[in-house]
CSV table of C-alpha atoms in Angstrom, one decimal:
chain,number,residue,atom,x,y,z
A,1,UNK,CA,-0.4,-17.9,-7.1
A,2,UNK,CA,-2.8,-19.2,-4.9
A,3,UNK,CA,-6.6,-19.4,-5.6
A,4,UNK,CA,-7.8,-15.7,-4.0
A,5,UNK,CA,-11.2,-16.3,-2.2
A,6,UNK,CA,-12.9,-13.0,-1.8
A,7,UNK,CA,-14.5,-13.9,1.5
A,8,UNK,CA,-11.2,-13.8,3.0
A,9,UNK,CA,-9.0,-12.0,1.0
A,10,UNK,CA,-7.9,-7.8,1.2
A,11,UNK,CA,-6.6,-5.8,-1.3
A,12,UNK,CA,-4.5,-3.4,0.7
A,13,UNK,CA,-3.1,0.1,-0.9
A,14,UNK,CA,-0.1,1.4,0.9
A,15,UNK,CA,0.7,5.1,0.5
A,16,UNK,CA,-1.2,6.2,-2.9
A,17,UNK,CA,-2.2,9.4,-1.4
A,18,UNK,CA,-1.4,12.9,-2.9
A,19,UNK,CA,1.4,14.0,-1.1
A,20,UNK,CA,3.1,10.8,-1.8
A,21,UNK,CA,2.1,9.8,-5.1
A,22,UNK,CA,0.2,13.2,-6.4
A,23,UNK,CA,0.8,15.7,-8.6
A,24,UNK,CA,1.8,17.9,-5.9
A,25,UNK,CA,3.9,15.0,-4.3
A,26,UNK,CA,6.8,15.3,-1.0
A,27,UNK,CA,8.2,12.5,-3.1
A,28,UNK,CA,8.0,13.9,-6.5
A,29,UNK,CA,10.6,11.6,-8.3
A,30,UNK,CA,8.8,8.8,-6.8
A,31,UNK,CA,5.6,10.2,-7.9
A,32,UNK,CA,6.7,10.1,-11.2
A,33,UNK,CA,7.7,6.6,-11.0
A,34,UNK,CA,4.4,5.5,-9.8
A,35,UNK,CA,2.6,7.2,-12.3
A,36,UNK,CA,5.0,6.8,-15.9
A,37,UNK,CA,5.3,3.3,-14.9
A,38,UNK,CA,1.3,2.6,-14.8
A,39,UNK,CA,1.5,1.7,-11.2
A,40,UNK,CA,-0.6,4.0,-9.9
A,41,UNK,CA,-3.9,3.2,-12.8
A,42,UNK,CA,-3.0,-0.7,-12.3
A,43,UNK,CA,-4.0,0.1,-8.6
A,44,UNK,CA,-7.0,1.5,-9.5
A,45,UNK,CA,-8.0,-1.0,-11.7
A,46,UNK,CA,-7.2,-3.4,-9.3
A,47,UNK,CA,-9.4,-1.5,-6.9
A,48,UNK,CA,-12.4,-1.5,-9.0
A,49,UNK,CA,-12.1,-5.1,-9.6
A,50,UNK,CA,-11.8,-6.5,-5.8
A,51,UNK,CA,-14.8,-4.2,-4.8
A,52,UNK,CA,-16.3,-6.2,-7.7
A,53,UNK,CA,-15.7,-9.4,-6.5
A,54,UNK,CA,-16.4,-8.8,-2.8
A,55,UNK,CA,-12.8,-8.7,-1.7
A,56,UNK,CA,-12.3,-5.7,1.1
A,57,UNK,CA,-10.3,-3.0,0.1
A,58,UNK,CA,-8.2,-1.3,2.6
A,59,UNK,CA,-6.1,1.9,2.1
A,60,UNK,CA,-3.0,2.7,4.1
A,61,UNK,CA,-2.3,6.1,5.0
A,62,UNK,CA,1.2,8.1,6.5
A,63,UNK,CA,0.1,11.3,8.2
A,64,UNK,CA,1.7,13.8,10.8
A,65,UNK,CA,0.0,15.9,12.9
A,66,UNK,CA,1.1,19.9,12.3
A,67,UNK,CA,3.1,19.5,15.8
A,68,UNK,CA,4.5,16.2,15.0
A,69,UNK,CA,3.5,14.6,17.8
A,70,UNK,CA,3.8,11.4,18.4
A,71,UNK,CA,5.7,10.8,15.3
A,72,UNK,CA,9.6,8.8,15.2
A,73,UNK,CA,12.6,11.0,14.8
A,74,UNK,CA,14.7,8.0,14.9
A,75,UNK,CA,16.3,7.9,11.4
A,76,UNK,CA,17.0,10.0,8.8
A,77,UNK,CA,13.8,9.7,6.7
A,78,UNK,CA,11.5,10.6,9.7
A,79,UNK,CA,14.0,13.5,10.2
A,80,UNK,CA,13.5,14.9,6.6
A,81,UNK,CA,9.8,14.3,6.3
A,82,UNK,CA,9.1,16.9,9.0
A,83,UNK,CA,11.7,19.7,6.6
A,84,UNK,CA,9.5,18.7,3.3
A,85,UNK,CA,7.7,21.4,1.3
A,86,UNK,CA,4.5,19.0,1.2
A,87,UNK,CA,3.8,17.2,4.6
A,88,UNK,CA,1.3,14.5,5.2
A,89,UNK,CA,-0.2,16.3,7.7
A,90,UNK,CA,-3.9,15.2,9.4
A,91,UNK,CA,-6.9,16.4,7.3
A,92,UNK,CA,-5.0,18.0,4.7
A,93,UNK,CA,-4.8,17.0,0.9
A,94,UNK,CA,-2.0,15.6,0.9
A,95,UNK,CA,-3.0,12.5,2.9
A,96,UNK,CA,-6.5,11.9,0.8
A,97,UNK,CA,-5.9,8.8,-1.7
A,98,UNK,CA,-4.6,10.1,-4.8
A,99,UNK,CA,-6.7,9.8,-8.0
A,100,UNK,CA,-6.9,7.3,-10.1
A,101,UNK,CA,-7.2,5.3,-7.3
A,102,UNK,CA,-10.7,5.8,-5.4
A,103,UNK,CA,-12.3,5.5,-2.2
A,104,UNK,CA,-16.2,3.3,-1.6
A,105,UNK,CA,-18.6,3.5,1.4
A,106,UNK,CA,-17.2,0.2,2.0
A,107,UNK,CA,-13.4,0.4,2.1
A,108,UNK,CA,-11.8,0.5,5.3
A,109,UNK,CA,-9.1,3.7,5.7
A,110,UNK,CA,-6.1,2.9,7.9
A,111,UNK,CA,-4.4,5.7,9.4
A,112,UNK,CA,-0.6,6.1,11.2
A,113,UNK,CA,1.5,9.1,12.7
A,114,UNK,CA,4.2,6.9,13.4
A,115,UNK,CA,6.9,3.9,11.9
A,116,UNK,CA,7.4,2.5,8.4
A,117,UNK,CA,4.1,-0.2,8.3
A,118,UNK,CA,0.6,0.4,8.2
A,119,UNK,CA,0.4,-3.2,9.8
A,120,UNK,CA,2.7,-1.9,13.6
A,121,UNK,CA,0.6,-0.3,15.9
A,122,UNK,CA,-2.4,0.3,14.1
A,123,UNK,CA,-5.7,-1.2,13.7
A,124,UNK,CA,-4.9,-3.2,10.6
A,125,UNK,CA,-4.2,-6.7,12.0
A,126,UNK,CA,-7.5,-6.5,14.0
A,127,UNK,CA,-9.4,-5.5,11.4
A,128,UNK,CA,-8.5,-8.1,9.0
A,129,UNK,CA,-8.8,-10.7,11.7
A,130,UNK,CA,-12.4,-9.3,12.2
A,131,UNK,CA,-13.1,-9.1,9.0
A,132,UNK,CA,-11.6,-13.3,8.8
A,133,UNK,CA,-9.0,-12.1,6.0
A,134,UNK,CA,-6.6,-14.3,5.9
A,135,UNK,CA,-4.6,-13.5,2.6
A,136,UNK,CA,-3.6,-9.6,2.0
A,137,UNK,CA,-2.5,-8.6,-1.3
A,138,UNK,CA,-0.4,-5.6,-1.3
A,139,UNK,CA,0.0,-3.1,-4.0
A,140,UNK,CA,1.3,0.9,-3.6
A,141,UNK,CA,4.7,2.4,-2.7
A,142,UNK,CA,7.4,2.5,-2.1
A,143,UNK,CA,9.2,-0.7,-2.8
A,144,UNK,CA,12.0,1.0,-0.9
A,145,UNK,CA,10.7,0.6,2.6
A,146,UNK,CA,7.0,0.6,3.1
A,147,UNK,CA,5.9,-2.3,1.0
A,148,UNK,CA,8.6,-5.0,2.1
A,149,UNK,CA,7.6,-3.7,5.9
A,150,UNK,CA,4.3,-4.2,5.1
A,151,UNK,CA,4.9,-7.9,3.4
A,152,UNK,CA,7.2,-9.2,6.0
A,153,UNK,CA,5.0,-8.1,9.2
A,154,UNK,CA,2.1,-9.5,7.3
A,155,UNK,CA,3.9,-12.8,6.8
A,156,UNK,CA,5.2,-12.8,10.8
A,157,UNK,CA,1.5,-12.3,11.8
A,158,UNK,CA,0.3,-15.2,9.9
A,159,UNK,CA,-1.6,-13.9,6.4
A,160,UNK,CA,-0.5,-15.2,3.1
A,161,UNK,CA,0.9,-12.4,1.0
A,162,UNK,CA,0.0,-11.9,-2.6
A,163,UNK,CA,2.3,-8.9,-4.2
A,164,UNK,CA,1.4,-7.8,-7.8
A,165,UNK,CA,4.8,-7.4,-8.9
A,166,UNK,CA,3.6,-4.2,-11.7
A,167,UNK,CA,1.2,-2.8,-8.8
A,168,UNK,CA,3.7,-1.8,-6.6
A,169,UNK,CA,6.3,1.3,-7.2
A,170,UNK,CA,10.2,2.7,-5.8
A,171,UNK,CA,13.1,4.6,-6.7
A,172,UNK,CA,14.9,4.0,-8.8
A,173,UNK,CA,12.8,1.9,-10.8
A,174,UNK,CA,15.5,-1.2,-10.6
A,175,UNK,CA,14.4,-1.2,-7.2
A,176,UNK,CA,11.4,-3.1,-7.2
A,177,UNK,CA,12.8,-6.3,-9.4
A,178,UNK,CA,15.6,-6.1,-6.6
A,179,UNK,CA,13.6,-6.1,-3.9
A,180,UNK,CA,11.0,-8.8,-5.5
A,181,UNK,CA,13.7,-11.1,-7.1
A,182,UNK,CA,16.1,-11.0,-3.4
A,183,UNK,CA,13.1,-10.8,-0.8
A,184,UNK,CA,9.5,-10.8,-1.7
A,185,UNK,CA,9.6,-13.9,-3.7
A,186,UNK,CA,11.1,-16.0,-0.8
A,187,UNK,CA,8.0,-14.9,1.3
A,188,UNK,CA,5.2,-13.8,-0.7
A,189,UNK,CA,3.4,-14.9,-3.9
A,190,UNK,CA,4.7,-12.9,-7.0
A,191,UNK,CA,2.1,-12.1,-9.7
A,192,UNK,CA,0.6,-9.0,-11.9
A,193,UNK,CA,-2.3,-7.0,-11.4
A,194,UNK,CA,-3.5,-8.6,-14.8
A,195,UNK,CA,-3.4,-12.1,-13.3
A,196,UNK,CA,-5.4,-10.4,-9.9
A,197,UNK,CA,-7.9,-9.4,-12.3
A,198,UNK,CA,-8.4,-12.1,-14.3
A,199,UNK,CA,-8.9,-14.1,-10.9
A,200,UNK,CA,-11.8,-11.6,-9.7
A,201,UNK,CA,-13.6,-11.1,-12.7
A,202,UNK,CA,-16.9,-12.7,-13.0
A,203,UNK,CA,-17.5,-15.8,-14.8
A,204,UNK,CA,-18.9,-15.7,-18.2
C-alpha cells in the first residue's frame, strides 16, 4: 500500500445509507451482510480516523426522486429499485448515511438519481480535483456493482485507488474475495481498514 498523504488523499463511502445498509434496508440481505460482517463499524471507524488525520471524507449517495425522473430504466436492477418496499427517494430517511457511520461539517455529500457510480455524471471528479486529491480510498457496498464501478472509473480518471478489502461489503459474502482477488487487485491497492488506521493515526 502506498504511503497515504492526507493532503491529498479521500476517504470515499459508497452507499452506507439507511435504505441500503439500515435497519429498515431495500437491500435487507445485503444489510445484513454489511452489518454481521463488521463492515459497516470498520467504516465508521475509518471515518473517524481520516477526519482525524485531515483526509476529506466524502459520502456517496443513490437517491430517486418520488416521480423517478431522470433515473435509468435500462437494466433490470434500475427496473426493480422503483417496485421496492423502501426507495431511496430525495429527502427521505432512507438516503441519510446510516449509523454507525457519521456525517461532520466538513465532509462533502455526493448525491446521484442516475447510473451505477457516484464518480459518472456527478460532481465527484471535480471536487476531488478541487480539493487536489489525488488518491481515493473506497470503502461501502456493494462489492457486486457499485464499488468495482466506482474503482475502475476512479482508476480511468487518473486517482490511485486504495480498497480496504474488510471495509467494503456484497452478496453473497464470497463475493467480495471474488471480486478483489479477479479485479480489484489488478487495479487498485488491496489493504484493511486496520492497516488505513494504523497509517492515520497520530504519532506517538
Amino acid at each position: 500500500m502506498p504511503e497515504l498523504d492526507p493532503a491529498t488523499t479521500a476517504l470515499l463511502t459508497v452507499e452506507c445509507q439507511n435504505g441500503v445498509v439500515g435497519e429498515e434496508s431495500a437491500l435487507p440481505e445485503l444489510a445484513k451482510e454489511a452489518r454481521d460482517s463488521g463492515m459497516l463499524e470498520r467504516v465508521a471507524a475509518l471515518v473517524d480516523a481520516a477526519r482525524a488525520a485531515g483526509v476529506q471524507v466524502v459520502h456517496a449517495v443513490a437517491e430517486r426522486r418520488p416521480d423517478g425522473l431522470g433515473a435509468n430504466t435500462n437494466a433490470r436492477l434500475f427496473r426493480a429499485a422503483g417496485k421496492l418496499p423502501v426507495r431511496q427517494l430525495t429527502g427521505s430517511d432512507a438516503v441519510r448515511i446510516a449509523a454507525p457511520v457519521t456525517v461532520d461539517g466538513r465532509d462533502l455529500v455526493v448525491r446521484r438519481l442516475h447510473g451505477l457510480s457516484p464518480m459518472a455524471g456527478t460532481d465527484l471528479d471535480a471536487l476531488l480535483r478541487n480539493l487536489g486529491v489525488r488518491t481515493l480510498v473506497v470503502t461501502g457496498v456493494s462489492s457486486n456493482i457499485a464499488i468495482p464501478n466506482t474503482v475502475f472509473d476512479a482508476v480511468n480518471l487518473g486517482y490511485e485507488v486504495v480498497v480496504p478489502s474488510d471495509a467494503i461489503a456484497g452478496v453473497p459474502a464470497s463475493c467480495t474475495a471474488e471480486v478483489i482477488r479477479n479485479s480489484l487487485v489488478l487495479v487498485a491497492s488491496i489493504t484493511t481498514a486496520e492497516a488505513l488506521r494504523m497509517q492515520w493515526a497520530p504519532s506517538r
